[in-house]
Amino acid sequence: MYEGAIQDLIDELGRLPGVGPKSAQRIAFHILSADPADVGRLATALRKVKELVRFCTTCYNVAESEQCRICRDPRRTEESICVVEEPKDVVAIERTGEFRGKYHVLGGAINPLEGIGPDNLRIRELLARLGTGAVKELILATDPNTEGEATATYLALMVKPMGIDVSRLASGLPVGGDLEYADEITLGRAFEGRRAV
Amino acid sequence: MQDVGVPPGYRRQLYRDDAVVLRVQKLGESDRIITLLTRHHGRLRAVARGVRRTTSKFGARLEPFGHVDLQLAGSPEGVGSALHSVSQVEAIDLYGGTFLADYPRYTAASAIAETAERLTPIEREPSLRIFQLTLGALRALAAREHDSSLVLDAYLLRGMSYAGWAPALAECAVCGTPGRHGAFSVPAGGSVCPDCRPPGAAHPAPATLGLMSALTSGDWSVADAAEGPVRRECSGLVAAHLQWHLEKALRSLPLVDRRTGP
């Protein structure tokens, strides 16, 4: 147990995800011995992220102005929206360079066991965007786990009557994996989605 | 059940059991904590390392609602670390895959899983009847022979019966006078006769109490024929009775999609 500022720093660092008491102590002593200019930059970055970063008013991705960089980009088509759970999923899809439409970040997935239902996600806002008539295609890119699939099923139920094409990201065997270890659901989907070569 | 023992070089005992996956929670970068209801070792939590990686050998086998055959590392008697770890898993029936394309069944399965967790409050205490009931309910949901809302209510009623809180339906909950009585009081423990009826007791339709009896005894011909308003009233009474005895609301119950009823 240390005194004053160093213990306060250890306590605050220990509240971060994945940082245990030993790691918190190590980081705190690293900060204590670091160059004051480096520590100043870290403090400024922490303060700025809370002051400047907000959610885009259109897609709810993280942004530094009212709209995010993707929603402001006039070269991206308005006709296609890709629905994801979290802002980090937008980054993952952007890295592929395959999608030229816009996004909608739900803020999670339907999970009744955690008390998260459709009303706790940004589904109402998505339906309002689709109601303008500009969108022709909705791509459901929620995680391929039980909660993500259930969310995609719920969204498909809500959106299909609006006459918009709804598609789901393909799922199947991962590149680099062994067929022997593929589970029944994954292998079944790979067979369903097989393609001619 | 098969206890494999402690192989050379291992500090923890390996043992096998079959289980229903009740819940999964993220842990660290790529792991998950899996809450399992096992046939012989009761409810326990185990770490599945690397399960969130696309190349994980576990794949979708440890997704919620699956019936799986597992090899676990840890002490089955509960000595040592609270968290066991999953070393191998084989699928018996992955019901989760069936529910994904059917939102009402997914929400009903979630309520069944949460109730199973609450009905087994002590970890590693064998609960064979709750295990069999939970597995049977998930199997019935996957078979699509009955409305998902009816399967859920039947599970809740029978689960309460195993826990000793079954609502009195064929006699007065207070004085034991036989017969089906018109009033229903959750705090009193079920249907109550006119002499024992406490203030604020509900007056459900006679068909609602009939549906509750049918669901408890497994009379599906009567249950399937029940009208929508009767099913809704029955669901309300069952949920109120369960949550009164659990002394805590179930988070998944208000989110159950009951649209499929007639």
PDB file of N, CA and C in Angstrom, chain B residues 11 15 22 29-30 38 41 49 56 70 74 137 147 185 190 197 201 205-206 228 234 247 253-254 259:
ATOM      1  N   ARG B  11      -1.696 -30.911 -12.944  1.00  0.00           N
ATOM      2  CA  ARG B  11      -1.963 -30.675 -11.531  1.00  0.00           C
ATOM      3  C   ARG B  11      -3.441 -30.812 -11.229  1.00  0.00           C
ATOM      4  N   TYR B  15     -12.056 -34.695 -15.882  1.00  0.00           N
ATOM      5  CA  TYR B  15     -13.262 -35.511 -15.755  1.00  0.00           C
ATOM      6  C   TYR B  15     -14.218 -35.184 -16.891  1.00  0.00           C
ATOM      7  N   LEU B  22     -25.573 -22.804 -20.506  1.00  0.00           N
ATOM      8  CA  LEU B  22     -26.602 -21.855 -20.094  1.00  0.00           C
ATOM      9  C   LEU B  22     -26.259 -20.416 -20.479  1.00  0.00           C
ATOM     10  N   GLU B  29      -8.918 -11.303 -23.822  1.00  0.00           N
ATOM     11  CA  GLU B  29      -8.813 -11.065 -25.266  1.00  0.00           C
ATOM     12  C   GLU B  29      -9.672 -12.017 -26.086  1.00  0.00           C
ATOM     13  N   SER B  30      -9.588 -13.314 -25.772  1.00  0.00           N
ATOM     14  CA  SER B  30     -10.241 -14.270 -26.671  1.00  0.00           C
ATOM     15  C   SER B  30     -10.903 -15.434 -25.935  1.00  0.00           C
ATOM     16  N   THR B  38     -24.454 -29.363 -15.711  1.00  0.00           N
ATOM     17  CA  THR B  38     -23.991 -30.710 -16.059  1.00  0.00           C
ATOM     18  C   THR B  38     -24.934 -31.767 -15.477  1.00  0.00           C
ATOM     19  N   HIS B  41     -22.545 -33.147 -12.143  1.00  0.00           N
ATOM     20  CA  HIS B  41     -21.809 -32.241 -11.248  1.00  0.00           C
ATOM     21  C   HIS B  41     -22.548 -30.935 -11.003  1.00  0.00           C
ATOM     22  N   ARG B  49     -10.629 -21.443 -23.286  1.00  0.00           N
ATOM     23  CA  ARG B  49      -9.537 -20.573 -23.735  1.00  0.00           C
ATOM     24  C   ARG B  49      -9.518 -20.480 -25.265  1.00  0.00           C
ATOM     25  N   SER B  56     -10.558 -21.352 -33.379  1.00  0.00           N
ATOM     26  CA  SER B  56     -10.701 -22.132 -32.154  1.00  0.00           C
ATOM     27  C   SER B  56     -11.206 -23.541 -32.454  1.00  0.00           C
ATOM     28  N   LEU B  70     -18.354 -33.035 -22.584  1.00  0.00           N
ATOM     29  CA  LEU B  70     -17.163 -32.238 -22.273  1.00  0.00           C
ATOM     30  C   LEU B  70     -16.123 -33.028 -21.513  1.00  0.00           C
ATOM     31  N   GLY B  74     -10.126 -29.680 -13.538  1.00  0.00           N
ATOM     32  CA  GLY B  74     -10.450 -29.043 -12.259  1.00  0.00           C
ATOM     33  C   GLY B  74     -10.863 -30.123 -11.298  1.00  0.00           C
ATOM     34  N   ALA B 137     -36.824 -29.298 -22.209  1.00  0.00           N
ATOM     35  CA  ALA B 137     -37.477 -28.065 -22.671  1.00  0.00           C
ATOM     36  C   ALA B 137     -36.799 -27.535 -23.928  1.00  0.00           C
ATOM     37  N   ASP B 147     -46.116 -24.225 -29.261  1.00  0.00           N
ATOM     38  CA  ASP B 147     -45.787 -22.809 -29.218  1.00  0.00           C
ATOM     39  C   ASP B 147     -44.673 -22.575 -28.179  1.00  0.00           C
ATOM     40  N   SER B 185     -53.832 -16.263  -5.628  1.00  0.00           N
ATOM     41  CA  SER B 185     -52.993 -15.325  -4.888  1.00  0.00           C
ATOM     42  C   SER B 185     -51.543 -15.823  -4.917  1.00  0.00           C
ATOM     43  N   GLY B 190     -51.022 -19.913  -4.646  1.00  0.00           N
ATOM     44  CA  GLY B 190     -51.819 -20.500  -5.726  1.00  0.00           C
ATOM     45  C   GLY B 190     -53.285 -20.159  -5.594  1.00  0.00           C
ATOM     46  N   ARG B 197     -59.492 -16.310   0.665  1.00  0.00           N
ATOM     47  CA  ARG B 197     -59.016 -15.361  -0.352  1.00  0.00           C
ATOM     48  C   ARG B 197     -58.497 -14.070   0.294  1.00  0.00           C
ATOM     49  N   ALA B 201     -56.319 -10.603  -4.334  1.00  0.00           N
ATOM     50  CA  ALA B 201     -56.148 -11.851  -5.104  1.00  0.00           C
ATOM     51  C   ALA B 201     -56.716 -11.675  -6.514  1.00  0.00           C
ATOM     52  N   ALA B 205     -59.528 -16.457 -15.452  1.00  0.00           N
ATOM     53  CA  ALA B 205     -60.571 -17.266 -16.093  1.00  0.00           C
ATOM     54  C   ALA B 205     -60.360 -18.731 -15.699  1.00  0.00           C
ATOM     55  N   PRO B 206     -61.439 -19.516 -15.530  1.00  0.00           N
ATOM     56  CA  PRO B 206     -61.277 -20.934 -15.177  1.00  0.00           C
ATOM     57  C   PRO B 206     -60.368 -21.666 -16.168  1.00  0.00           C
ATOM     58  N   GLY B 228     -55.510 -17.377 -27.161  1.00  0.00           N
ATOM     59  CA  GLY B 228     -54.483 -16.373 -26.897  1.00  0.00           C
ATOM     60  C   GLY B 228     -54.631 -15.667 -25.553  1.00  0.00           C
ATOM     61  N   CYS B 234     -52.166 -16.895 -18.293  1.00  0.00           N
ATOM     62  CA  CYS B 234     -51.380 -17.978 -17.677  1.00  0.00           C
ATOM     63  C   CYS B 234     -49.913 -17.565 -17.560  1.00  0.00           C
ATOM     64  N   GLU B 247     -37.511 -14.229  -5.406  1.00  0.00           N
ATOM     65  CA  GLU B 247     -37.253 -12.953  -4.716  1.00  0.00           C
ATOM     66  C   GLU B 247     -36.427 -12.007  -5.583  1.00  0.00           C
ATOM     67  N   LEU B 253     -37.190 -12.534 -18.822  1.00  0.00           N
ATOM     68  CA  LEU B 253     -38.633 -12.804 -18.931  1.00  0.00           C
ATOM     69  C   LEU B 253     -39.420 -11.676 -19.623  1.00  0.00           C
ATOM     70  N   PRO B 254     -39.148 -10.383 -19.292  1.00  0.00           N
ATOM     71  CA  PRO B 254     -39.907  -9.326 -19.998  1.00  0.00           C
ATOM     72  C   PRO B 254     -39.558  -9.243 -21.481  1.00  0.00           C
ATOM     73  N   ARG B 259     -45.220 -13.495 -29.642  1.00  0.00           N
ATOM     74  CA  ARG B 259     -46.075 -13.181 -30.784  1.00  0.00           C
ATOM     75  C   ARG B 259     -46.647 -14.385 -31.500  1.00  0.00           C
TER      76      ARG B 259
END
